[in-house]
Short mmCIF file of C-alpha atoms in Angstrom, two decimals:
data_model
loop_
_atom_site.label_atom_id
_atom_site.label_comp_id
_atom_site.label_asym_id
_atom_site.label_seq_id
_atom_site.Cartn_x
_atom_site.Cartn_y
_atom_site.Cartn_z
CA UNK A 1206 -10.51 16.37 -8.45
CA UNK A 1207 -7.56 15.62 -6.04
CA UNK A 1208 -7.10 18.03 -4.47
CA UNK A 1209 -5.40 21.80 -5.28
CA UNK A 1210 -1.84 22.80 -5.33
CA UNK A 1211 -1.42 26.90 -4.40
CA UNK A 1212 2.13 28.81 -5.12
CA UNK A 1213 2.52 32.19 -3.40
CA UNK A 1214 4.71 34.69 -5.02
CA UNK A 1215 3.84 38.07 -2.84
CA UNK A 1216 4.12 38.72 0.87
CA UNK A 1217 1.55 38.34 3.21
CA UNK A 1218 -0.93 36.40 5.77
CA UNK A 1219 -2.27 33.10 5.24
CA UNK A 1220 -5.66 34.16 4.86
CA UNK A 1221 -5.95 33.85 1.19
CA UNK A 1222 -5.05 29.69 2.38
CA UNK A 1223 -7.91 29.44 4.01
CA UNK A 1224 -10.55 29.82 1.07
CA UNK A 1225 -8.69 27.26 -0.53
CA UNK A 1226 -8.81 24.87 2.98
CA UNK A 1227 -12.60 25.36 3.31
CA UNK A 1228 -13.36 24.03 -0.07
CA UNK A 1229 -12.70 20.78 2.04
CA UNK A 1230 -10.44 19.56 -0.70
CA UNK A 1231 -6.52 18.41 0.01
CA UNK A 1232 -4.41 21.51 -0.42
CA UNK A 1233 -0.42 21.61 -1.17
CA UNK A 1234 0.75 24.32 -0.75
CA UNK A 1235 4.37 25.46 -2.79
CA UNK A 1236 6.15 28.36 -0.56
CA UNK A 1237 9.34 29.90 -1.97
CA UNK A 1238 12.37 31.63 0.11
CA UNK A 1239 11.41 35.03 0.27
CA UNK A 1240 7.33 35.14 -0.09
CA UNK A 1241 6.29 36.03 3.01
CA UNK A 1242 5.84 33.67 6.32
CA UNK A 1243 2.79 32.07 5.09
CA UNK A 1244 4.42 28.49 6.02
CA UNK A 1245 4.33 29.17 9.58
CA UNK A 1246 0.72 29.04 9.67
CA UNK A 1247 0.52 25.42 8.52
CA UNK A 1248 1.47 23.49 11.23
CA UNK A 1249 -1.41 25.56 12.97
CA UNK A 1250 -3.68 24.27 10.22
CA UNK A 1251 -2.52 21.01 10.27
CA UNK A 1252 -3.46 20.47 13.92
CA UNK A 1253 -6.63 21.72 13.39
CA UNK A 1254 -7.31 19.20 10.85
CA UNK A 1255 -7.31 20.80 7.88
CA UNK A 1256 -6.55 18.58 4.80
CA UNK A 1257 -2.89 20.81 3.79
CA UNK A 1258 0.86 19.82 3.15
CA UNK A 1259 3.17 22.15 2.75
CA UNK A 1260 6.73 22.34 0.58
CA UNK A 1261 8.39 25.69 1.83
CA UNK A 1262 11.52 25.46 -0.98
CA UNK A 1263 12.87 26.52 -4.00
CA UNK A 1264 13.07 23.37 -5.59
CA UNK A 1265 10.70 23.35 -8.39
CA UNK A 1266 11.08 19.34 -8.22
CA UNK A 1267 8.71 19.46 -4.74
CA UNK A 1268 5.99 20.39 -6.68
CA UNK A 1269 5.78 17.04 -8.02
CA UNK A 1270 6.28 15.31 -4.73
CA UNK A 1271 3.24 17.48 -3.01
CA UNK A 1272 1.34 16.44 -5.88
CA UNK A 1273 1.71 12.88 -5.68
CA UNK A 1274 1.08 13.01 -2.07
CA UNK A 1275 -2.57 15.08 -3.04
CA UNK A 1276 -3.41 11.67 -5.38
CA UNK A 1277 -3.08 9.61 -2.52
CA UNK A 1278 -6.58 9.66 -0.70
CA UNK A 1279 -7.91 9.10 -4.45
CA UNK A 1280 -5.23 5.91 -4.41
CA UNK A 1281 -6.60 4.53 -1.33
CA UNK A 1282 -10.24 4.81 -2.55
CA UNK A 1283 -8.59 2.71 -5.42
CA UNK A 1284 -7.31 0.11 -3.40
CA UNK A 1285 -8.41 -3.23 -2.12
CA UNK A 1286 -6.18 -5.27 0.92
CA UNK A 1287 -6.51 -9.20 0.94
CA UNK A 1288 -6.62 -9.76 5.01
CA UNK A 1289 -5.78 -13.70 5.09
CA UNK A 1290 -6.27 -14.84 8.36
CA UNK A 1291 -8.66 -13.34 11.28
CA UNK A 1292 -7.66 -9.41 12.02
CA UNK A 1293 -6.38 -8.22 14.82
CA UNK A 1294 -5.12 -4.57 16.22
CA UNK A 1295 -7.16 -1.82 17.11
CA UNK A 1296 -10.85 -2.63 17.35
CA UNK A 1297 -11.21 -0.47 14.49
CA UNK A 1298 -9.24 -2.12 12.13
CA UNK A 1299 -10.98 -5.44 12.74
CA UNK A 1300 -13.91 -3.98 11.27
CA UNK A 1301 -13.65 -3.65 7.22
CA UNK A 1302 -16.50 -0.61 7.30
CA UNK A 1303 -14.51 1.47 9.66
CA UNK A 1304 -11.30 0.48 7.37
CA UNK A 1305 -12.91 1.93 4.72
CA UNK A 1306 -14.34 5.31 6.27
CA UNK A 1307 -11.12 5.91 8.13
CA UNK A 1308 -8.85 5.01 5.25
CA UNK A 1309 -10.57 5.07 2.10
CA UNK A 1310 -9.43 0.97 1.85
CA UNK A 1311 -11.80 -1.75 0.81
CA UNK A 1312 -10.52 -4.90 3.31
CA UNK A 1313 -11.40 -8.42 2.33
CA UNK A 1314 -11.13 -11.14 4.91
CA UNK A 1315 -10.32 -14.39 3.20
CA UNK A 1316 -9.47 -17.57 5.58
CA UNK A 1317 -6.78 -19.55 5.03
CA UNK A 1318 -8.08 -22.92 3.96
CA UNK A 1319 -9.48 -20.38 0.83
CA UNK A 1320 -6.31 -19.89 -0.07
CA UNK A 1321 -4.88 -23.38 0.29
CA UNK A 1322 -7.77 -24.65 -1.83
CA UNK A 1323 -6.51 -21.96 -4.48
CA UNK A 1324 -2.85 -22.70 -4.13
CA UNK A 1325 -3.71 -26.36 -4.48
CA UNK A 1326 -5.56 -25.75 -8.16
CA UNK A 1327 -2.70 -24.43 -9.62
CA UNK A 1328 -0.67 -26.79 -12.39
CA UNK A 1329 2.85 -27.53 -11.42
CA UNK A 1330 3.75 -26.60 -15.37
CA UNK A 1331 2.45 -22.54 -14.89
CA UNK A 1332 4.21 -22.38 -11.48
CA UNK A 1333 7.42 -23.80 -12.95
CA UNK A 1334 7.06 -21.74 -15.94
CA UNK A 1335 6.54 -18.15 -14.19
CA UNK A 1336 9.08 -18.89 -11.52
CA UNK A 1337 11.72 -19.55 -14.73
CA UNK A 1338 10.46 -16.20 -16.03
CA UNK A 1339 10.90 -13.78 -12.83
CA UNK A 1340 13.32 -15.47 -10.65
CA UNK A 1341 15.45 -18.49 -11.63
CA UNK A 1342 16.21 -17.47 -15.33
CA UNK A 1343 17.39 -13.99 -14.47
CA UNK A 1344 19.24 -14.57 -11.41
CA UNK A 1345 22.89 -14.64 -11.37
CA UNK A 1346 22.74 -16.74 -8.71
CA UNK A 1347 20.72 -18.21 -5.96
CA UNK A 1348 21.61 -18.43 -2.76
CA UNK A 1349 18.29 -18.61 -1.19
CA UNK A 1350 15.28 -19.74 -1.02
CA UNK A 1351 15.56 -23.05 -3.33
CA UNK A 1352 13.94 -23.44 -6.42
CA UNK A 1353 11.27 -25.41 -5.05
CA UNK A 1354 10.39 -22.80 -3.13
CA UNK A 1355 10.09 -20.64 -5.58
CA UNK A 1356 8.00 -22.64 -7.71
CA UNK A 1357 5.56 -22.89 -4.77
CA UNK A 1358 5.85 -18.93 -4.19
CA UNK A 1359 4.98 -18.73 -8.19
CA UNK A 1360 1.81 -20.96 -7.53
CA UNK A 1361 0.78 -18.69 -4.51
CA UNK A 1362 0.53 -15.62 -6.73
CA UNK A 1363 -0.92 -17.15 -9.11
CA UNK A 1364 -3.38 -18.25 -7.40
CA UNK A 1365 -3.87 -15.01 -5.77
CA UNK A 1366 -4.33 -13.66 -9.31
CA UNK A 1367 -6.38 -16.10 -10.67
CA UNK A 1368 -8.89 -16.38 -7.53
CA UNK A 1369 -9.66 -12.77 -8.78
CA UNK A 1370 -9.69 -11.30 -5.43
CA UNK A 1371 -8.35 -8.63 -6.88
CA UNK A 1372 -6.34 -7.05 -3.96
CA UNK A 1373 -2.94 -4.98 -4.53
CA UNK A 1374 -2.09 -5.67 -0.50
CA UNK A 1375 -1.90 -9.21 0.81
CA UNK A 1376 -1.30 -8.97 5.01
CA UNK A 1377 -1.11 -12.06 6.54
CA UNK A 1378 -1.73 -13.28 10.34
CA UNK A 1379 1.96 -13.87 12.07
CA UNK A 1380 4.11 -15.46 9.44
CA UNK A 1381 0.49 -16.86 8.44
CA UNK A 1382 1.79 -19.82 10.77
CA UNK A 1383 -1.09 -22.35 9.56
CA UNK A 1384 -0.38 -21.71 6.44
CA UNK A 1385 3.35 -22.30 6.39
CA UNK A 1386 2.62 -25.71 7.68
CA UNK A 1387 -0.02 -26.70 5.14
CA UNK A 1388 1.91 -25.61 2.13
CA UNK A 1389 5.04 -24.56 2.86
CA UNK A 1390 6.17 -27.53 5.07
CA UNK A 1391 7.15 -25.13 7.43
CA UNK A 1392 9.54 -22.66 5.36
CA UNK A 1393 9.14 -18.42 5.33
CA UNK A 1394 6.90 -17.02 3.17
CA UNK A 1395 9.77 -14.61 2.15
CA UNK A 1396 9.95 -15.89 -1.19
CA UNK A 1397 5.78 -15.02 -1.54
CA UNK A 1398 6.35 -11.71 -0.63
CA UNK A 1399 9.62 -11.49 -2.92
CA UNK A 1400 7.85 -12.53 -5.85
CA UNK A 1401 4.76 -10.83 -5.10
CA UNK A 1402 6.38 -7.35 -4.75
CA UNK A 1403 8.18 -8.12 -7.91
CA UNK A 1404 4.75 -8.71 -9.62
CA UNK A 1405 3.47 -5.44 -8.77
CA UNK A 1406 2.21 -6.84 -5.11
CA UNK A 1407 2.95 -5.62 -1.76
CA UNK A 1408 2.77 -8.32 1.42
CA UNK A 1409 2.67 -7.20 4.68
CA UNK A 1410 3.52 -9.91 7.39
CA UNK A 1411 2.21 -8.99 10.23
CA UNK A 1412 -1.75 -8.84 11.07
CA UNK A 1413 -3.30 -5.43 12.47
CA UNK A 1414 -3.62 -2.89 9.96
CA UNK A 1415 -4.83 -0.73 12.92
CA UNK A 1416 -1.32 -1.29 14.42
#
């Protein structure tokens, strides 16, 4: 279970919230105009760590976005984030254990001569051929990167995909510097995290998931 979504149509206190709160599940709670002043008890909640969002509206459409956000902790249990390079930030979020208790997120450190051994087993033909598919066939135009560039962006992800890591988050050290300079020649990774995102990828670019 995600979590539990509450609606309050009568006046009164926010006690009834509570029961629902100490179940330990995520709560969302749906407050219409006119239903009492139960939403000014959440922020009260809230600080005192209890697991609750709250969509104090009218708009039948919030429901769905206090739904989604209860399916999130399930998401990140989901989730696995391919940490190229050594980690930095916080102290905590150079350890993958306290990644994972804190967020739910499986971390996997992979160096970057790994990856460079990947990119490097990848046929010229399959890069060409998915870089014609997502990017150079349906552009209108390109302005930048060049195509070779993108052909070597196609070989990244594919090698990404095919080293079956299996990560939907790539972050990278600073620009992944050493990296640029063994396959790139020194150009931005832009056109990685371009394709990537358009593959159903997301890159972030800067090390220190802990900030």
């Amino acid at each position: 279970m995600c979590g539990l979504l509450v609606g309050r149509a009568d006046i009164g206190n926010a006690r009834p919230f509570l029961e629902f709160l100490n179940t330990g599940l995520p709560v969302a709670i749906f407050s219409q105009p006119f239903s009492g002043h139960d939403w000014m008890y959440v922020p009260a909640m809230q600080r005192a760590g209890k697991r609750v969002v709250l969509a104090a509206s009218s708009d039948y459409a919030d429901i769905d976005r206090i739904v989604a956000l209860l399916r999130v902790p399930v998401r990140m249990r989901q989730s696995r984030v391919l940490l190229v390079g050594p980690p930095a930030g916080t102290p905590a979020a150079c350890v993958p254990e306290q990644v994972k208790q804190l967020t739910g997120v499986e971390l996997v450190s992979i160096d970057v001569p790994t990856v460079v051994a990947a990119h490097q087993t990848i046929e010229r033909a399959k890069a060409e051929a998915e870089a014609e598919q997502y990017w150079l066939t349906p552009a209108q135009k390109i302005v930048e990167p060049t195509p070779e560039e993108i052909v070597k962006s196609a070989a990244m992800y594919l090698a990404l995909m095919l080293a079956n890591w299996g990560g939907g988050v790539i972050e990278t050290d600073d620009m992944m510097t050493l990296l640029h300079r063994v396959v790139f020649y020194g150009n931005h990774l832009d056109s990685v995290r371009d394709l990537a995102y358009l593959m159903g990828l997301r890159v972030v670019a800067e090390t220190g998931v802990g900030g």
